[in-house]
mmCIF file of C-alpha atoms in Angstrom:
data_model
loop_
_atom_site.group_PDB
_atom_site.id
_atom_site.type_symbol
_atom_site.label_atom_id
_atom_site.label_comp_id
_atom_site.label_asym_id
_atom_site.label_seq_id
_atom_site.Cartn_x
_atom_site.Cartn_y
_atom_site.Cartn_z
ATOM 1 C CA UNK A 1 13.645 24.708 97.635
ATOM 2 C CA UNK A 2 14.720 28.311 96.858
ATOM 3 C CA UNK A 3 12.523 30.909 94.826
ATOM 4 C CA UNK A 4 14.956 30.872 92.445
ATOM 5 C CA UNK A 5 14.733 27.012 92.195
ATOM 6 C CA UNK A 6 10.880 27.183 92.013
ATOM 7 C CA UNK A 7 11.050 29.494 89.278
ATOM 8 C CA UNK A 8 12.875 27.412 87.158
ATOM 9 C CA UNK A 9 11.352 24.346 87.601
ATOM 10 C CA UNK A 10 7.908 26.624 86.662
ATOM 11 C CA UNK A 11 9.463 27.540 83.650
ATOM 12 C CA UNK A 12 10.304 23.880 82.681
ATOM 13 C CA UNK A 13 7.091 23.618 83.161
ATOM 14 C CA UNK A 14 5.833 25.963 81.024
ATOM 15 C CA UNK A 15 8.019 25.413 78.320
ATOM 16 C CA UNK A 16 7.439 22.005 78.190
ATOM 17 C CA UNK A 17 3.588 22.454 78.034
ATOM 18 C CA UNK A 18 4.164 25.264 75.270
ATOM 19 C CA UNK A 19 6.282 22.450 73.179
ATOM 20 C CA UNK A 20 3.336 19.770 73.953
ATOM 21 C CA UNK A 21 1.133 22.454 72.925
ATOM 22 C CA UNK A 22 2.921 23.626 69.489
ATOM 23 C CA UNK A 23 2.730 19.738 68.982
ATOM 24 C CA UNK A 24 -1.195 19.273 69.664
ATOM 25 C CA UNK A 25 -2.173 22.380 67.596
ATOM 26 C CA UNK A 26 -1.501 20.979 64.511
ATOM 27 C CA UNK A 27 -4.148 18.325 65.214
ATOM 28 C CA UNK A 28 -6.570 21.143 65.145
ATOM 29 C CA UNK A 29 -5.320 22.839 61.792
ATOM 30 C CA UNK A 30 -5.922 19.529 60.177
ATOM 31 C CA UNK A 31 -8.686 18.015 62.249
ATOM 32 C CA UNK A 32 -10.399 17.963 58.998
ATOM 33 C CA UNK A 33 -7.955 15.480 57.134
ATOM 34 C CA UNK A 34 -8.851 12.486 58.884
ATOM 35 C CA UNK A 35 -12.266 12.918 57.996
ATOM 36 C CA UNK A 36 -12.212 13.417 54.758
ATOM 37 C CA UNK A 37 -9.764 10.630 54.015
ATOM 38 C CA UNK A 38 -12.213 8.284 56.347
ATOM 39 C CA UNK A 39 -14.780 9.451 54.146
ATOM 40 C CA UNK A 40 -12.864 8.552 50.878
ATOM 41 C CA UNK A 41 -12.215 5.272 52.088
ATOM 42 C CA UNK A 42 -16.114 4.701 52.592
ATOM 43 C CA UNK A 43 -16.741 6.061 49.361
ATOM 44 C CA UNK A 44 -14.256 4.022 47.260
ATOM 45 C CA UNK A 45 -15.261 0.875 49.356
ATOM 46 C CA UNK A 46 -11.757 -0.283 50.152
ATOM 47 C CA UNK A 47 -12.678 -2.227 53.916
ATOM 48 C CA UNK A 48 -15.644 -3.935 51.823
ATOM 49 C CA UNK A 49 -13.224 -4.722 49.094
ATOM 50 C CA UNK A 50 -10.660 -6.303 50.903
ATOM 51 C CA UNK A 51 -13.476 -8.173 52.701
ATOM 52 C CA UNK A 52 -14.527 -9.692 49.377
ATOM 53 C CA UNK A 53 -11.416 -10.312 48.689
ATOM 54 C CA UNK A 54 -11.308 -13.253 51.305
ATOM 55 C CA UNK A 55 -7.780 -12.657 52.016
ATOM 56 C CA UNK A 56 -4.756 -9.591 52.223
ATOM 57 C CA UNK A 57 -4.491 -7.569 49.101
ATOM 58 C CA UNK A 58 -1.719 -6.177 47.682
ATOM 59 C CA UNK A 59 -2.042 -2.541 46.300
ATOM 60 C CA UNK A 60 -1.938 -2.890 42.417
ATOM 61 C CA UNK A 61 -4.761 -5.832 43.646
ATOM 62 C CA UNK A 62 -6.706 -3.294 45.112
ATOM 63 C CA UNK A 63 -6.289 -0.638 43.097
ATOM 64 C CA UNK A 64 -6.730 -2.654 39.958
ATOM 65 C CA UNK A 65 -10.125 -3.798 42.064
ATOM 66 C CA UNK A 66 -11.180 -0.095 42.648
ATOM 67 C CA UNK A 67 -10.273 1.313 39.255
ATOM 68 C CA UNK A 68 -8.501 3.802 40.584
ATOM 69 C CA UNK A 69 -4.559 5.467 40.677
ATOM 70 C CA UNK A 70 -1.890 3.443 42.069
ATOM 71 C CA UNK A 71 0.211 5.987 43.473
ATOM 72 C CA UNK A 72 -2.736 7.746 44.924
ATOM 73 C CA UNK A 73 -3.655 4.630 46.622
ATOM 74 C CA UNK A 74 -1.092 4.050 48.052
ATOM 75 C CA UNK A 75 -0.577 7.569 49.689
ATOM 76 C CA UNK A 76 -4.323 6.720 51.123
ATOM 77 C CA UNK A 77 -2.902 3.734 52.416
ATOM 78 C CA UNK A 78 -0.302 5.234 53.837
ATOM 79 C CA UNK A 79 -2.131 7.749 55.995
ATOM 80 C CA UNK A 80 -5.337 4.819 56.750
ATOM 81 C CA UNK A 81 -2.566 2.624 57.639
ATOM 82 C CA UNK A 82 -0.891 5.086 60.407
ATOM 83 C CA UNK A 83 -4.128 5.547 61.484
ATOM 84 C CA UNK A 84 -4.251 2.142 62.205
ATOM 85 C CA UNK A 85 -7.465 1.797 60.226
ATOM 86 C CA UNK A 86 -6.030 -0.615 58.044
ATOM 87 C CA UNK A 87 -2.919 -3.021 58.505
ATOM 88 C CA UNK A 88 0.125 -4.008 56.573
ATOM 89 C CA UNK A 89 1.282 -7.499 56.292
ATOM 90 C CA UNK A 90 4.423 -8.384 54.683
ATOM 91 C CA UNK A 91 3.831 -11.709 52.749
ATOM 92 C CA UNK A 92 6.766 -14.632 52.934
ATOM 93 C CA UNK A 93 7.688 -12.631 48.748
ATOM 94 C CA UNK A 94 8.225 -9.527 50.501
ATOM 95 C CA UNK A 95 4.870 -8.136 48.871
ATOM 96 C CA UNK A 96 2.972 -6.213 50.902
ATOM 97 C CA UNK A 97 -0.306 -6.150 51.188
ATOM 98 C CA UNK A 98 -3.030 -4.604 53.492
ATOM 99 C CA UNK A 99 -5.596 -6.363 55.652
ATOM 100 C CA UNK A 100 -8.463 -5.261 57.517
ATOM 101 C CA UNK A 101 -8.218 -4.383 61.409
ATOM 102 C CA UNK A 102 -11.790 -3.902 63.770
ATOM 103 C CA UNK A 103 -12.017 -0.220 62.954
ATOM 104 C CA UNK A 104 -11.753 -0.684 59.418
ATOM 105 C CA UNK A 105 -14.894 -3.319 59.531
ATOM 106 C CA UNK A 106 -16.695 -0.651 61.043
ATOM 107 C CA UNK A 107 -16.497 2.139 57.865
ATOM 108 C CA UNK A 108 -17.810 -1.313 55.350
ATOM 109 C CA UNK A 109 -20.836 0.083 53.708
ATOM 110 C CA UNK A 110 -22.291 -3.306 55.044
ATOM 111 C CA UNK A 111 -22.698 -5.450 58.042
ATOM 112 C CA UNK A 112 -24.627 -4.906 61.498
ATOM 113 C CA UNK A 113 -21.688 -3.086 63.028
ATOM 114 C CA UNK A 114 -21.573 -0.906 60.124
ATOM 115 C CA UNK A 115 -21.046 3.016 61.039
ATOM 116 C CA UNK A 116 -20.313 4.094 57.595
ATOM 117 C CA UNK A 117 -23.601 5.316 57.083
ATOM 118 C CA UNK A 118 -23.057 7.683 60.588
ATOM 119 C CA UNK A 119 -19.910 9.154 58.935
ATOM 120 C CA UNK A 120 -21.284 9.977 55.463
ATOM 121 C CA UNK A 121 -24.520 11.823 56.574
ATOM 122 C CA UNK A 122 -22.459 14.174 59.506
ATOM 123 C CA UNK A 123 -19.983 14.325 56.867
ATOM 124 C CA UNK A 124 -22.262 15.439 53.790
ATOM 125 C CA UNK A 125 -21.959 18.615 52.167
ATOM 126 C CA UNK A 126 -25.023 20.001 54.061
ATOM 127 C CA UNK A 127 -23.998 18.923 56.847
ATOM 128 C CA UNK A 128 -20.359 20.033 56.627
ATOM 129 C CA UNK A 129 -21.560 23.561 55.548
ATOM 130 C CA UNK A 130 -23.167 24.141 58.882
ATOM 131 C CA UNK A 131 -19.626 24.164 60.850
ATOM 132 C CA UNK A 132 -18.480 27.473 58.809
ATOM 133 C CA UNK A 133 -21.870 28.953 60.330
ATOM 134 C CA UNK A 134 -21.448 27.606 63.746
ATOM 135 C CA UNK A 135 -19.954 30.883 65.408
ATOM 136 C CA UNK A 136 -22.829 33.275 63.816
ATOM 137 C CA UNK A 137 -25.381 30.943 65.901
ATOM 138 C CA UNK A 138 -23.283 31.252 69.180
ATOM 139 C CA UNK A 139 -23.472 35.411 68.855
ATOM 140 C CA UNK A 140 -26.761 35.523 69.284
ATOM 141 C CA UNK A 141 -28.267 33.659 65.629
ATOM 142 C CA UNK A 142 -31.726 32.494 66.592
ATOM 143 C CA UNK A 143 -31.733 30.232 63.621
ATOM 144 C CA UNK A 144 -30.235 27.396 63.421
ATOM 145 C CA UNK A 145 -26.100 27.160 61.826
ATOM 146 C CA UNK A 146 -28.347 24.131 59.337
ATOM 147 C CA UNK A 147 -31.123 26.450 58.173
ATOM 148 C CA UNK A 148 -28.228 29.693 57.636
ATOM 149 C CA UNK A 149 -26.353 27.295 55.306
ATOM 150 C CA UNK A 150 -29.021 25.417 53.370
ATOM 151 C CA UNK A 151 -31.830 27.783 53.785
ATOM 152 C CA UNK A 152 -34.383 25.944 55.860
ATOM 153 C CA UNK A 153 -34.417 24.014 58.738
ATOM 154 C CA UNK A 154 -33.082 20.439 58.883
ATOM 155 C CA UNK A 155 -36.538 18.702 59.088
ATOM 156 C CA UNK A 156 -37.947 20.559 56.072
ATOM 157 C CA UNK A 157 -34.558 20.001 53.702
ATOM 158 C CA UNK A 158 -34.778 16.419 54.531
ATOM 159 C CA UNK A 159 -38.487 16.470 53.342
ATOM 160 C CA UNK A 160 -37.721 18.244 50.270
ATOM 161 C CA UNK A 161 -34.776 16.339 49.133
ATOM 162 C CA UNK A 162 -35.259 12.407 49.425
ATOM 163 C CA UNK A 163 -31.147 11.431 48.901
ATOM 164 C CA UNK A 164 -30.908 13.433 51.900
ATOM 165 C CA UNK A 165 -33.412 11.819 53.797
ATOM 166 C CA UNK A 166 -32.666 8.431 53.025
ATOM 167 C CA UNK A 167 -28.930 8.873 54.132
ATOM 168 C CA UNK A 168 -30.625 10.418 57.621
ATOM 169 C CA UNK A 169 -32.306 6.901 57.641
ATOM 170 C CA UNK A 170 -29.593 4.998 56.809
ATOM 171 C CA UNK A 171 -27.660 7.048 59.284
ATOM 172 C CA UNK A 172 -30.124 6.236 62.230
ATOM 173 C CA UNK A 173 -30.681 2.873 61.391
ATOM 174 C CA UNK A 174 -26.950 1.822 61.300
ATOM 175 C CA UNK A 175 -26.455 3.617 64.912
ATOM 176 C CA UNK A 176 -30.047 1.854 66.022
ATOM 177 C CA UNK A 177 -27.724 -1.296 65.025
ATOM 178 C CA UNK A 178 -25.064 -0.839 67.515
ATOM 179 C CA UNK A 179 -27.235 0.566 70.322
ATOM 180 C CA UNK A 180 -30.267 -2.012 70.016
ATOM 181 C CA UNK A 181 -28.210 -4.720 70.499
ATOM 182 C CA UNK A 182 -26.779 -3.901 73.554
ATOM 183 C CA UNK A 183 -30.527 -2.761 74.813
ATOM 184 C CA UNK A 184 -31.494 -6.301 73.673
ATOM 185 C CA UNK A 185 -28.447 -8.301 75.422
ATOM 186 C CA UNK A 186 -28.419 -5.733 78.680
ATOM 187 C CA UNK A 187 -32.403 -4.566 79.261
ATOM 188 C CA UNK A 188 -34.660 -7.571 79.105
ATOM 189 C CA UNK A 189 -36.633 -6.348 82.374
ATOM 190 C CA UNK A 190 -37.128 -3.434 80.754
ATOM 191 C CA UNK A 191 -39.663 -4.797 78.385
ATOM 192 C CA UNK A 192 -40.905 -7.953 79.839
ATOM 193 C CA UNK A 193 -44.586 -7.461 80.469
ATOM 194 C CA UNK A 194 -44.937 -4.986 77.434
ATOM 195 C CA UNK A 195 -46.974 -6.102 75.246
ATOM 196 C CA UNK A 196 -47.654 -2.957 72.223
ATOM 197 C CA UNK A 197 -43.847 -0.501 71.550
ATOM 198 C CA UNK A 198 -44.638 2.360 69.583
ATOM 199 C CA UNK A 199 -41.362 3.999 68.226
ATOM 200 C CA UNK A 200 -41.417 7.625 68.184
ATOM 201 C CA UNK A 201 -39.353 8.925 65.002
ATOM 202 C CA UNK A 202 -38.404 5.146 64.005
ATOM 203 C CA UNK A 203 -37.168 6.076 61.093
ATOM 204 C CA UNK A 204 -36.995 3.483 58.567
ATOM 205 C CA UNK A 205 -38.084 1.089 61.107
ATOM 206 C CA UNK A 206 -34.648 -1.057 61.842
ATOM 207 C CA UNK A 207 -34.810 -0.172 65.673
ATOM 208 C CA UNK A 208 -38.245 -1.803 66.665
ATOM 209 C CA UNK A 209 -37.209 -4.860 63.908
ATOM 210 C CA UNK A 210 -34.512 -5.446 65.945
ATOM 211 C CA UNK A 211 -36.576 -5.039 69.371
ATOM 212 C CA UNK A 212 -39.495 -7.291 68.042
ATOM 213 C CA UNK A 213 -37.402 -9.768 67.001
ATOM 214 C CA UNK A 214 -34.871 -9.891 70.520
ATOM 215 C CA UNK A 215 -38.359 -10.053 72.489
ATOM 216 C CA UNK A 216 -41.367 -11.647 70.460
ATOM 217 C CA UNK A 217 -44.039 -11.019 73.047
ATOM 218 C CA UNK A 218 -44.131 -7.493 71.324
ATOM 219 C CA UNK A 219 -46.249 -6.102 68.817
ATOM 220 C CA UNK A 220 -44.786 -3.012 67.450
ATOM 221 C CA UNK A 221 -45.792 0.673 65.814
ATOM 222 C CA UNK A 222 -43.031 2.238 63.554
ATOM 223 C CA UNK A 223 -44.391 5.666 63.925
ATOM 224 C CA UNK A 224 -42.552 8.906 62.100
ATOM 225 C CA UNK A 225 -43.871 11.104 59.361
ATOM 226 C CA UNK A 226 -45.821 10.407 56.046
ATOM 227 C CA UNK A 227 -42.824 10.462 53.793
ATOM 228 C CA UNK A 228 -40.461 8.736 56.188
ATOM 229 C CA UNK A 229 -42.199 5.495 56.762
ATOM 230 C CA UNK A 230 -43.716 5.497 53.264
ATOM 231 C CA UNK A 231 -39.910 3.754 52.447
ATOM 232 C CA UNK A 232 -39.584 2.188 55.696
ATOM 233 C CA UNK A 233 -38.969 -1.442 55.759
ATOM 234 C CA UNK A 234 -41.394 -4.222 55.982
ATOM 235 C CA UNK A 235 -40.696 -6.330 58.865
ATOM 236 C CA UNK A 236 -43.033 -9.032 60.874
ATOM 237 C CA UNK A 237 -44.964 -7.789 63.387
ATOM 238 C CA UNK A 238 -44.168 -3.900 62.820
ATOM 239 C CA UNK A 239 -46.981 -1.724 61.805
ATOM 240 C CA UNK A 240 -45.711 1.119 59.681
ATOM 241 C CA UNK A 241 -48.003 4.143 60.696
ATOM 242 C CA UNK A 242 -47.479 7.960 59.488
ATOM 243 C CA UNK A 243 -48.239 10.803 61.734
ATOM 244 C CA UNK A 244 -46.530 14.099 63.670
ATOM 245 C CA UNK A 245 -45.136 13.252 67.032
ATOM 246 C CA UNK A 246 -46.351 16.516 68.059
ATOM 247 C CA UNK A 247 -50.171 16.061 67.084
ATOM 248 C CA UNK A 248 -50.694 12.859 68.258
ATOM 249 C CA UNK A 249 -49.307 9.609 69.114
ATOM 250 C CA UNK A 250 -50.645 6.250 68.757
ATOM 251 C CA UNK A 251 -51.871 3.935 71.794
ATOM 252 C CA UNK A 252 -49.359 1.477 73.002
ATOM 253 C CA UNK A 253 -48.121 0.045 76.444
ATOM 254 C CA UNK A 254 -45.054 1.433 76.044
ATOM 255 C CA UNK A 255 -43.210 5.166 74.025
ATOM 256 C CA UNK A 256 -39.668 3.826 72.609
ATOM 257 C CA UNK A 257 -37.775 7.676 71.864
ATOM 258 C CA UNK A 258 -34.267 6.532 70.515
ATOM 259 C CA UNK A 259 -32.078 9.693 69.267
ATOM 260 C CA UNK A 260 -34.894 11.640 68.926
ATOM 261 C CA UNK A 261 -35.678 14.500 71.971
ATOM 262 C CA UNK A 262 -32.311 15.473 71.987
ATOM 263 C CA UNK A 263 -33.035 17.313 68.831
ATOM 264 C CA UNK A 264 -35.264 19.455 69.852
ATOM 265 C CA UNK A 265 -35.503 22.329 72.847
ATOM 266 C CA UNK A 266 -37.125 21.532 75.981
ATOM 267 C CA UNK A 267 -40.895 23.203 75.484
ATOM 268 C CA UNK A 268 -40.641 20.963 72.551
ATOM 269 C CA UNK A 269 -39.217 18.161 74.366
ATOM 270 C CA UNK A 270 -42.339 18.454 77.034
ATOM 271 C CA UNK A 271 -44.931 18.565 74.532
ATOM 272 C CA UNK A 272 -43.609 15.448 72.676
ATOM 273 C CA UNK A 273 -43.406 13.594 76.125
ATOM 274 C CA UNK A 274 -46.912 14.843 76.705
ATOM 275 C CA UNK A 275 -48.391 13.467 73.522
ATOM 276 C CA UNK A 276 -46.643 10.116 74.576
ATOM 277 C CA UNK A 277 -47.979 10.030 78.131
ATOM 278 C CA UNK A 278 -51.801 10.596 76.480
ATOM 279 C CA UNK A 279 -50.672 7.053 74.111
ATOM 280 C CA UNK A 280 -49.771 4.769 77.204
ATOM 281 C CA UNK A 281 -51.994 3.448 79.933
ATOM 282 C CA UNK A 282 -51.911 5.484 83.408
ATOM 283 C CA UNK A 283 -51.638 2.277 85.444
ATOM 284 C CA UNK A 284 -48.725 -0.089 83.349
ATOM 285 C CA UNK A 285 -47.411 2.759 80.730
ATOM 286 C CA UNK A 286 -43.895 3.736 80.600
ATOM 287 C CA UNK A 287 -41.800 5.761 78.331
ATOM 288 C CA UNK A 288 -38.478 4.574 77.373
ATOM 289 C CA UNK A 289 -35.886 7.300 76.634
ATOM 290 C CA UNK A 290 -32.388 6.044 74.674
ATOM 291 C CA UNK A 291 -30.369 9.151 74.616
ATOM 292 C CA UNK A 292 -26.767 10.214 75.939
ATOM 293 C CA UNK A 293 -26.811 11.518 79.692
ATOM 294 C CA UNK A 294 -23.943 13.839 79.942
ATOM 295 C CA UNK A 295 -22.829 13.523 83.618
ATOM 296 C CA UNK A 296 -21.171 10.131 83.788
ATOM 297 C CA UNK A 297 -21.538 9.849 87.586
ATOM 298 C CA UNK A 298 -18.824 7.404 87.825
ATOM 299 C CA UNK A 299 -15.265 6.484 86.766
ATOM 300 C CA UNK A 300 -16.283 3.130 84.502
ATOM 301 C CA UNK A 301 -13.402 3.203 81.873
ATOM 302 C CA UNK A 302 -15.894 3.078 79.185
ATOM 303 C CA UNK A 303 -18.169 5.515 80.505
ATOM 304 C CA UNK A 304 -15.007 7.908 80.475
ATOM 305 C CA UNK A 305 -14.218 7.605 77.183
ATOM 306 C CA UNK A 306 -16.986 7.995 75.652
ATOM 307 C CA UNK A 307 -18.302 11.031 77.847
ATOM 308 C CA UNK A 308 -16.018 12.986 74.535
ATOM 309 C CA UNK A 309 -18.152 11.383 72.237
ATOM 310 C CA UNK A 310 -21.124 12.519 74.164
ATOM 311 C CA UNK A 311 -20.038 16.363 74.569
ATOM 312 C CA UNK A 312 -19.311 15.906 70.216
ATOM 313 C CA UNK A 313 -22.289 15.215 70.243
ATOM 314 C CA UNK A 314 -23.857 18.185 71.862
ATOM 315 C CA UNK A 315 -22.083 20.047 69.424
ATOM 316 C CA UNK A 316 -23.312 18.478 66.031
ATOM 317 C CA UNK A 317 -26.977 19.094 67.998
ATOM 318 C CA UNK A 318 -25.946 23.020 68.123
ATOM 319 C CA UNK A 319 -24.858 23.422 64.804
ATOM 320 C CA UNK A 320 -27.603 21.175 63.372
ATOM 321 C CA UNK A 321 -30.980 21.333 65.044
ATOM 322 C CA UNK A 322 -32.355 24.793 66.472
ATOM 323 C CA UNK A 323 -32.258 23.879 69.929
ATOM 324 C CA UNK A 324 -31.457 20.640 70.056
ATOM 325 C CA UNK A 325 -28.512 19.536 72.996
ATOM 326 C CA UNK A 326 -27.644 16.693 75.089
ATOM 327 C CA UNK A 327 -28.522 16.723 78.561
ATOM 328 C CA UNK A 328 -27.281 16.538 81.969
ATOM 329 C CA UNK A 329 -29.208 14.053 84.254
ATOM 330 C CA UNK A 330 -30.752 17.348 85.856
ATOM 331 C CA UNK A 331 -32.039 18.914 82.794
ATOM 332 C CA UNK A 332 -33.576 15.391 81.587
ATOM 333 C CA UNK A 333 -35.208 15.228 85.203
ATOM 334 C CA UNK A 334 -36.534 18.732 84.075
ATOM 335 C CA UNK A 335 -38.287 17.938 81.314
ATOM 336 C CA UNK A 336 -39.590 14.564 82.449
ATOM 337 C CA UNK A 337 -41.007 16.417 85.614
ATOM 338 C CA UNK A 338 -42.998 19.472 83.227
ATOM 339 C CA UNK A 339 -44.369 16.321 81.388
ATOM 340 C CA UNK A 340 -45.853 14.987 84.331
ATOM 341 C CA UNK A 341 -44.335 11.752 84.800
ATOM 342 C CA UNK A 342 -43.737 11.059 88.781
ATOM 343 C CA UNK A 343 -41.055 8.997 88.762
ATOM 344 C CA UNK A 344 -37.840 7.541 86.095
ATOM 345 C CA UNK A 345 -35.151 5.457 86.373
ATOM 346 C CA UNK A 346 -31.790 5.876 84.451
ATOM 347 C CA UNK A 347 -29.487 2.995 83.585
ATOM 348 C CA UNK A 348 -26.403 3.226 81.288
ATOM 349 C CA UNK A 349 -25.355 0.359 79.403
ATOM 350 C CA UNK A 350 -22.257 0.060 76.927
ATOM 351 C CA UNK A 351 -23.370 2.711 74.553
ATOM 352 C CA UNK A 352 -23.276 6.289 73.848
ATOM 353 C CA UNK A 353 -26.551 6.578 75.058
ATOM 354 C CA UNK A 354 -28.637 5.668 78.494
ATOM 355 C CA UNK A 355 -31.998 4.221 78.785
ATOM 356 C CA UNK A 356 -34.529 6.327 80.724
ATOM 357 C CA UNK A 357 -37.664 4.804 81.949
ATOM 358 C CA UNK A 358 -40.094 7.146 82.614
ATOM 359 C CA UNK A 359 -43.723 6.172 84.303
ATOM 360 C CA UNK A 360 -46.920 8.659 84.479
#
């Protein structure tokens, strides 16, 4: 082939990449659409409505349902639709109605798959207002892009403002949900022999319900702080117990961390895995780690795609905690090692996350 040849077929290249990229740009401009139309959905109930409903609805059904405008309805519908959140079905009348799809009974406000509650707390106003404060923090902004938006840190707003912290429950406990059954179905051996789980940060408590009740044998400790367990759920054999992580934990045979050390830095990281190895036995202790490992280390489909969801992730930690990220297998060996635990074992399973077993 020529040079003149080769120069050509570059440039058909090159201006087929700049028309792919003229095309993919716009899904950055409006980037923000999607979510905010998700959220609306959530917020006007329409997948829990339709659920109700027992059967297809047609839109003046649903909109008579939701009390809300026809015509702006059905320009929701419209865009949920070619999102393939919802469906359309064309009855044997030629009415149309809509139907729900798998994605769609993920945003119900209700139901053990439910991620709704994920979506509303990342998508809160607080939450939101950290993104317009994101490149401030990346300059050289020792605080965090959460405390230059909302004026303190995201640990102390959540403590003065209980809505808040009760949607970062219900947040946690409907991604504890997802992940805890997959631990349950894929990591028996992992607690067999364990007889006491304390749960670092466990929230309101629906992680270690869900691990009691998958393997009885256990007795669990819903640790987290004073105000967070005070509303925490009561649930047989869980022991709801108030405390800082990074004063003291409470004895156990086993540390359960789920979502937790990836929001902080890792000097704060050590000391909380410190405090844990102090609560477990030297001879049968572990610590069990659930939290995304960001170098896949293979080529499993699944793995792949949600290694994006992973690196989001590491973002939302950025722009929301003060040094929180999501690690690489190297920096988690890191910070296991500066704790003193001699030796871990890393096992993905069909979540976002890994599970990290960690022995003194």
């Amino acid at each position: 082939m020529g040079e003149i040849q080769i120069e050509l077929k570059c440039a058909k290249e090159q201006d087929h990449d700049y028309e792919q990229a003229k095309q993919d740009v716009w899904k950055y401009i409006f980037g923000f659409v999607e979510i905010a139309v998700v959220k609306c959905a959530i917020e006007l109930k329409i997948a829990d409505t339709i659920e109700s409903h027992g059967k297809p609805m047609t839109l003046s059904e649903l909109s008579s349902t939701l009390g809300c405008s026809l015509s702006h309805l059905h320009r929701i519908m419209r865009f949920l639709v070619h999102r393939r959140i919802f469906k359309e079905i064309n009855t044997p009348h030629d009415a149309l109605t809509y139907s729900q799809t798998p994605l769609s009974h993920l945003l119900m406000t209700s139901g053990r798959h439910s991620m709704a509650a994920l979506h509303l707390l990342l998508n809160s106003p607080p939450m939101l207002a950290t993104w317009h404060s994101l490149s401030s923090r990346i300059v050289g902004n020792d605080s965090s892009a959460f405390e230059a938006a909302n004026g303190e840190d995201l640990w102390s707003y959540a403590a003065a403002n209980p809505g808040f912290s009760q949607l970062i429950n219900e947040a946690m406990a409907c991604g504890a949900r997802v992940s805890v059954a997959v631990i349950v179905d894929e990591c028996r051996d992992v607690f067999e022999g364990v007889e006491t789980v304390v749960d670092v940060g466990g929230g309101n408590g629906t992680a270690l319900g869900m691990l009691v009740k998958g393997f009885p044998w256990i007795r669990g400790i819903n640790f987290d702080l004073p105000h967070v367990v005070f509303v925490a759920q009561e649930s047989e054999g869980v022991e709801n117990v108030g405390g800082d992580m990074f004063d003291c934990v409470p004895k156990a045979d086993a540390a359960y961390l789920m979502w937790v050390l990836h929001d902080w830095g890792d000097d704060e990281c050590i000391h909380i895995l410190k405090k844990c190895r102090e609560a477990i036995p030297e001879d049968k202790g572990k610590v069990i780690i659930v939290d995304a490992v960001l170098e896949n280390g293979g080529d499993d489909e699944k793995e792949d795609k949600l290694s994006d969801v992973r690196l989001m992730m590491d973002m939302v930690m950025m722009s929301q905690t003060n040094k929180g990220k999501e690690r690489t297998l190297k920096e988690w060996e890191y910070v296991l090692g500066e704790a003193g635990f001699r030796r871990h074992t890393v096992r993905r399973i069909r979540a976002v996350q890994s599970v990290i077993e960690a022995f003194p």
